[in-house]
Tab-separated table of C-alpha atoms in Angstrom:
chain	number	residue	atom	x	y	z
A	1255	MET	CA	91.529	31.182	94.375
A	1256	ILE	CA	94.202	32.387	96.236
A	1257	PRO	CA	94.892	36.251	95.392
A	1258	GLN	CA	98.442	37.028	93.991
A	1259	ARG	CA	100.562	39.241	96.075
A	1260	LEU	CA	101.612	42.466	94.647
A	1261	SER	CA	105.453	43.593	94.896
A	1262	PRO	CA	105.862	46.665	96.253
A	1263	SER	CA	106.689	48.262	92.731
A	1264	SER	CA	103.484	46.721	91.535
A	1265	ARG	CA	101.539	48.441	94.372
A	1266	TRP	CA	102.993	51.470	93.564
A	1267	VAL	CA	102.165	51.536	90.086
A	1268	THR	CA	98.386	50.990	90.843
A	1269	HIS	CA	98.386	54.353	92.990
A	1270	LEU	CA	99.025	56.310	90.006
A	1271	PRO	CA	96.542	57.759	87.531
A	1272	GLU	CA	95.106	55.335	84.573
A	1273	PHE	CA	97.070	57.574	82.093
A	1274	ALA	CA	100.381	57.306	83.834
A	1275	ARG	CA	99.628	53.693	84.904
A	1276	ARG	CA	99.246	52.628	81.168
A	1277	ALA	CA	102.807	53.626	80.569
A	1278	PHE	CA	104.369	50.780	82.849
A	1279	GLN	CA	102.140	48.357	80.852
A	1280	VAL	CA	103.525	47.773	77.414
A	1281	ASP	CA	100.962	45.434	76.183
A	1282	GLN	CA	98.284	48.064	77.026
A	1283	MET	CA	99.780	50.936	74.870
A	1284	GLU	CA	98.963	51.351	71.189
A	1285	LEU	CA	102.656	51.625	70.002
A	1286	ASP	CA	101.748	50.926	66.307
A	1287	SER	CA	99.542	53.818	66.269
A	1288	ALA	CA	102.104	56.326	68.077
A	1289	LEU	CA	104.751	55.119	65.356
A	1290	SER	CA	102.296	55.903	62.611
A	1291	GLN	CA	101.320	59.396	64.050
A	1292	MET	CA	105.226	60.136	64.380
A	1293	TYR	CA	105.602	59.390	60.788
A	1294	SER	CA	102.583	61.259	59.628
A	1295	LEU	CA	104.018	64.582	61.655
A	1296	CYS	CA	107.211	64.362	59.606
A	1297	LEU	CA	105.281	64.159	56.207
A	1298	LYS	CA	101.834	65.333	56.565
A	1299	PRO	CA	100.862	66.888	60.285
A	1300	SER	CA	97.426	67.519	59.515
A	1301	LEU	CA	96.627	63.929	59.710
A	1302	VAL	CA	97.362	63.782	63.119
A	1303	SER	CA	95.272	66.717	64.110
A	1304	LYS	CA	92.462	65.364	62.285
A	1305	MET	CA	92.495	62.386	64.353
A	1306	CYS	CA	91.619	64.305	67.325
A	1307	ARG	CA	88.484	65.245	65.669
A	1308	ALA	CA	87.545	61.369	65.055
A	1309	ARG	CA	88.580	60.748	68.963
A	1310	LYS	CA	85.973	63.509	69.953
A	1311	MET	CA	83.210	61.856	68.162
A	1312	THR	CA	83.903	58.041	69.199
A	1313	LYS	CA	85.437	58.957	73.022
A	1314	ASN	CA	83.911	62.305	73.530
A	1315	HIS	CA	87.331	63.945	74.190
A	1316	TYR	CA	90.233	65.474	71.949
A	1317	HIS	CA	93.131	64.407	73.947
A	1318	ARG	CA	95.015	60.981	74.002
A	1319	ASP	CA	94.220	58.590	76.548
A	1320	ASP	CA	97.028	56.313	75.592
A	1321	PRO	CA	100.605	57.032	76.673
A	1322	ALA	CA	102.687	55.406	74.060
A	1323	PHE	CA	103.172	58.583	71.875
A	1324	ILE	CA	104.882	60.135	74.990
A	1325	VAL	CA	106.645	56.967	76.014
A	1326	LEU	CA	108.118	56.902	72.475
A	1327	GLN	CA	109.174	60.397	72.554
A	1328	VAL	CA	110.928	60.001	75.985
A	1329	LEU	CA	112.714	56.887	74.808
A	1330	ALA	CA	113.683	58.674	71.453
A	1331	LEU	CA	115.093	61.592	73.350
A	1332	ALA	CA	117.172	59.415	75.770
A	1333	ILE	CA	118.577	57.593	72.901
A	1334	THR	CA	119.824	60.527	71.158
A	1335	VAL	CA	121.135	62.203	74.259
A	1336	ILE	CA	123.267	58.786	74.653
A	1337	ALA	CA	124.380	58.986	71.019
A	1338	TYR	CA	125.462	62.658	71.580
A	1339	GLY	CA	127.210	61.571	74.585
A	1340	LEU	CA	129.280	58.842	72.976
A	1341	ALA	CA	129.968	60.901	69.877
A	1342	LEU	CA	131.183	63.711	72.097
A	1343	LYS	CA	132.973	61.442	74.394
A	1344	GLY	CA	130.970	62.390	77.516
A	1345	GLY	CA	131.405	60.220	80.582
A	1346	PRO	CA	128.673	57.809	81.781
A	1347	PHE	CA	127.603	60.091	84.663
A	1348	GLN	CA	127.722	63.326	82.240
A	1349	ILE	CA	125.581	61.220	79.862
A	1350	LEU	CA	123.032	60.002	82.531
A	1351	TYR	CA	122.659	63.601	83.952
A	1352	ASN	CA	122.166	65.058	80.308
A	1353	VAL	CA	119.300	62.253	79.649
A	1354	LEU	CA	117.553	63.243	82.875
A	1355	TYR	CA	118.041	66.970	82.098
A	1356	GLU	CA	116.628	66.457	78.632
A	1357	ILE	CA	113.597	64.476	79.638
A	1358	VAL	CA	112.764	65.893	82.998
A	1359	LEU	CA	113.431	69.851	82.459
A	1360	ASN	CA	113.518	70.386	78.819
A	1361	TYR	CA	110.590	67.790	77.776
A	1362	PHE	CA	108.191	67.659	80.615
A	1363	ILE	CA	108.782	70.936	82.789
A	1364	THR	CA	109.307	73.048	79.630
A	1365	GLY	CA	106.479	71.322	77.961
A	1366	VAL	CA	104.122	72.012	80.794
A	1367	ILE	CA	105.329	75.734	80.902
A	1368	LEU	CA	104.623	76.257	77.278
A	1369	THR	CA	101.388	74.558	77.183
A	1370	THR	CA	100.196	76.248	80.045
A	1371	ILE	CA	101.116	79.814	78.478
A	1372	THR	CA	99.677	78.623	75.258
A	1373	TRP	CA	96.489	77.344	76.716
A	1374	ILE	CA	95.722	80.465	79.059
A	1375	PHE	CA	96.323	82.530	75.778
A	1376	VAL	CA	93.993	80.507	73.689
A	1377	SER	CA	91.255	80.197	76.488
A	1378	ARG	CA	91.451	84.205	77.040
A	1379	PHE	CA	91.848	85.608	73.649
A	1380	LEU	CA	90.898	82.881	70.709
A	1381	ILE	CA	87.629	81.524	72.148
A	1382	ASN	CA	84.675	82.367	69.618
A	1383	GLY	CA	82.003	84.500	71.628
A	1384	GLY	CA	79.236	83.354	69.229
A	1385	TYR	CA	79.969	79.760	69.448
A	1386	THR	CA	76.987	77.967	70.943
A	1387	HIS	CA	77.012	74.787	69.517
A	1388	GLY	CA	77.648	71.886	72.072
A	1389	VAL	CA	77.888	71.770	75.782
A	1390	SER	CA	81.382	73.249	76.792
A	1391	ARG	CA	83.533	76.046	75.208
A	1392	GLU	CA	86.561	75.480	77.378
A	1393	VAL	CA	89.790	74.192	75.915
A	1394	ASP	CA	91.182	70.938	77.592
A	1395	TRP	CA	94.637	71.707	78.964
A	1396	HIS	CA	95.243	67.979	78.297
A	1397	TYR	CA	94.454	68.496	74.659
A	1398	SER	CA	96.839	71.454	74.640
A	1399	PHE	CA	99.957	69.199	75.831
A	1400	ASP	CA	98.941	66.547	73.163
A	1401	ILE	CA	99.195	69.515	70.806
A	1402	HIS	CA	102.747	70.498	72.265
A	1403	CYS	CA	103.945	66.997	72.078
A	1404	ASN	CA	102.642	66.878	68.372
A	1405	GLY	CA	104.617	69.998	67.587
A	1406	TYR	CA	107.849	68.969	69.385
A	1407	PHE	CA	108.282	65.681	67.388
A	1408	PRO	CA	109.301	67.573	64.101
A	1409	TYR	CA	111.233	70.145	66.135
A	1410	PHE	CA	113.208	66.986	67.706
A	1411	MET	CA	113.543	65.633	64.440
A	1412	TRP	CA	115.308	68.711	62.906
A	1413	THR	CA	117.370	70.121	65.916
A	1414	LYS	CA	118.209	66.726	67.530
A	1415	VAL	CA	118.290	64.037	64.680
A	1416	VAL	CA	119.254	65.698	61.669
A	1417	GLN	CA	121.516	67.943	63.233
A	1418	PHE	CA	123.231	64.526	64.736
A	1419	LEU	CA	123.720	63.510	61.041
A	1420	LEU	CA	125.517	66.655	60.241
A	1421	LEU	CA	127.372	67.167	63.367
A	1422	PRO	CA	130.759	66.904	62.093
A	1423	PHE	CA	129.934	69.581	59.373
A	1424	LEU	CA	128.012	71.919	61.919
A	1425	LEU	CA	130.840	71.760	64.185
A	1426	GLN	CA	133.195	73.621	61.669
A	1427	THR	CA	133.561	77.486	62.060
A	1428	SER	CA	132.729	78.254	58.426
A	1429	PHE	CA	129.615	80.509	57.532
A	1430	PHE	CA	127.806	77.761	55.925
A	1431	ALA	CA	127.959	75.460	58.912
A	1432	CYS	CA	126.535	78.622	60.943
A	1433	LEU	CA	123.861	78.960	58.129
A	1434	THR	CA	122.969	75.290	58.150
A	1435	SER	CA	122.831	75.083	61.955
A	1436	ASN	CA	120.377	77.802	62.483
A	1437	SER	CA	118.332	76.925	59.789
A	1438	LEU	CA	117.745	73.564	61.400
A	1439	TYR	CA	116.514	75.314	64.424
A	1440	MET	CA	114.449	77.742	62.059
A	1441	ILE	CA	112.905	74.749	60.378
A	1442	GLY	CA	112.256	72.939	63.574
A	1443	SER	CA	110.653	76.389	65.305
A	1444	MET	CA	108.463	76.674	62.086
A	1445	LEU	CA	107.146	73.111	62.165
A	1446	TYR	CA	106.586	73.107	65.948
A	1447	GLY	CA	104.294	76.408	65.299
A	1448	TYR	CA	102.638	74.908	62.420
A	1449	VAL	CA	101.722	71.928	64.129
A	1450	VAL	CA	100.491	73.811	66.987
A	1451	PHE	CA	98.367	75.850	64.726
A	1452	LEU	CA	96.784	72.808	63.210
A	1453	GLY	CA	96.033	71.160	66.748
A	1454	TYR	CA	93.951	74.416	67.870
A	1455	LEU	CA	92.316	74.583	64.198
A	1456	GLU	CA	90.511	71.551	65.085
A	1457	LEU	CA	88.651	73.119	67.902
A	1458	PRO	CA	85.230	74.660	66.852
A	1459	MET	CA	84.966	77.115	69.723
A	1460	LEU	CA	88.191	79.019	68.573
A	1461	THR	CA	88.755	81.691	66.247
A	1462	GLN	CA	91.711	83.340	64.781
A	1463	GLN	CA	93.999	80.726	65.451
A	1464	GLN	CA	96.497	82.297	63.123
A	1465	LYS	CA	97.598	84.357	65.774
A	1466	LEU	CA	99.485	81.561	67.221
A	1467	MET	CA	101.873	81.728	64.180
A	1468	TYR	CA	103.017	85.100	65.365
A	1469	PRO	CA	105.682	84.202	67.869
A	1470	VAL	CA	107.117	81.927	65.225
A	1471	ALA	CA	107.513	84.492	62.672
A	1472	ALA	CA	109.188	86.765	65.169
A	1473	ILE	CA	111.462	83.785	65.988
A	1474	VAL	CA	112.584	83.007	62.671
A	1475	LEU	CA	112.929	86.933	61.778
A	1476	CYS	CA	115.462	87.183	64.739
A	1477	MET	CA	117.261	83.868	63.969
A	1478	LEU	CA	117.703	85.395	60.293
A	1479	LEU	CA	119.361	88.459	61.539
A	1480	ILE	CA	121.461	86.655	64.153
A	1481	THR	CA	122.856	84.388	60.996
A	1482	LEU	CA	123.408	87.173	58.875
A	1483	PHE	CA	125.240	89.712	60.926
A	1484	THR	CA	126.689	87.460	63.750
A	1485	SER	CA	128.640	84.083	63.774
A	1486	TRP	CA	126.490	82.652	66.350
A	1487	ASN	CA	126.087	78.795	65.707
A	1488	LEU	CA	123.359	77.292	67.794
A	1489	THR	CA	124.476	73.793	67.358
A	1490	GLN	CA	127.899	74.696	68.911
A	1491	TRP	CA	126.195	76.788	71.646
A	1492	THR	CA	123.909	74.247	72.397
A	1493	LEU	CA	126.524	71.528	72.579
A	1494	SER	CA	129.172	73.250	74.365
A	1495	ASP	CA	126.565	74.461	77.324
A	1496	THR	CA	125.401	70.810	77.497
A	1497	TRP	CA	128.489	68.716	77.141
A	1498	ARG	CA	130.918	70.878	78.823
A	1499	SER	CA	134.267	69.250	79.242
């Protein structure tokens, strides 16, 4: 049998880690499972957290080994940015720049930073000193990134998708527009924190996971004060910063 020649792009893909390599192989990804998880995150996020427990029992690790969830999130983020660009009459290069900015900086780099900060906090302060069951008491960073991605999806739905649907109203200068806009970000922040809390709640070596909700309470309190005593509209502020004319 004559071996098939690999194209330069195919040879490049083969050098990637297995997780990243599967992102270029649509037939190898479990897209239906990822869509089901996204649906559950909107209605009953505890179901997604419990899936990691089953994954630990069957595959001996908590984190996803399939990139479909991240691929769909990136695709949804790109489509949403394009929709905002068309609605706000952004130019093609501006739209392309913002797509790359949202995906590379806001999704991946910010996600890695938030994941690492949370992972360090959990590993140093929430490990149960009396836990002896099992071999390892270490928190897997990959699972921490999974938890962040889970929490990001409902945040994305409220601060990107719902915001886009209400955009004509939110761009008004009334108090109710400001209240609605800031409420979307408050709801998104609360859901992010709650989903992250649920994710770490599944790890038996941890204790006092409720401490992960404290920053969320502080953020919500600050946003309530800002909404009541200022005219700061988060929708107008983020869009004016992103889509400068």
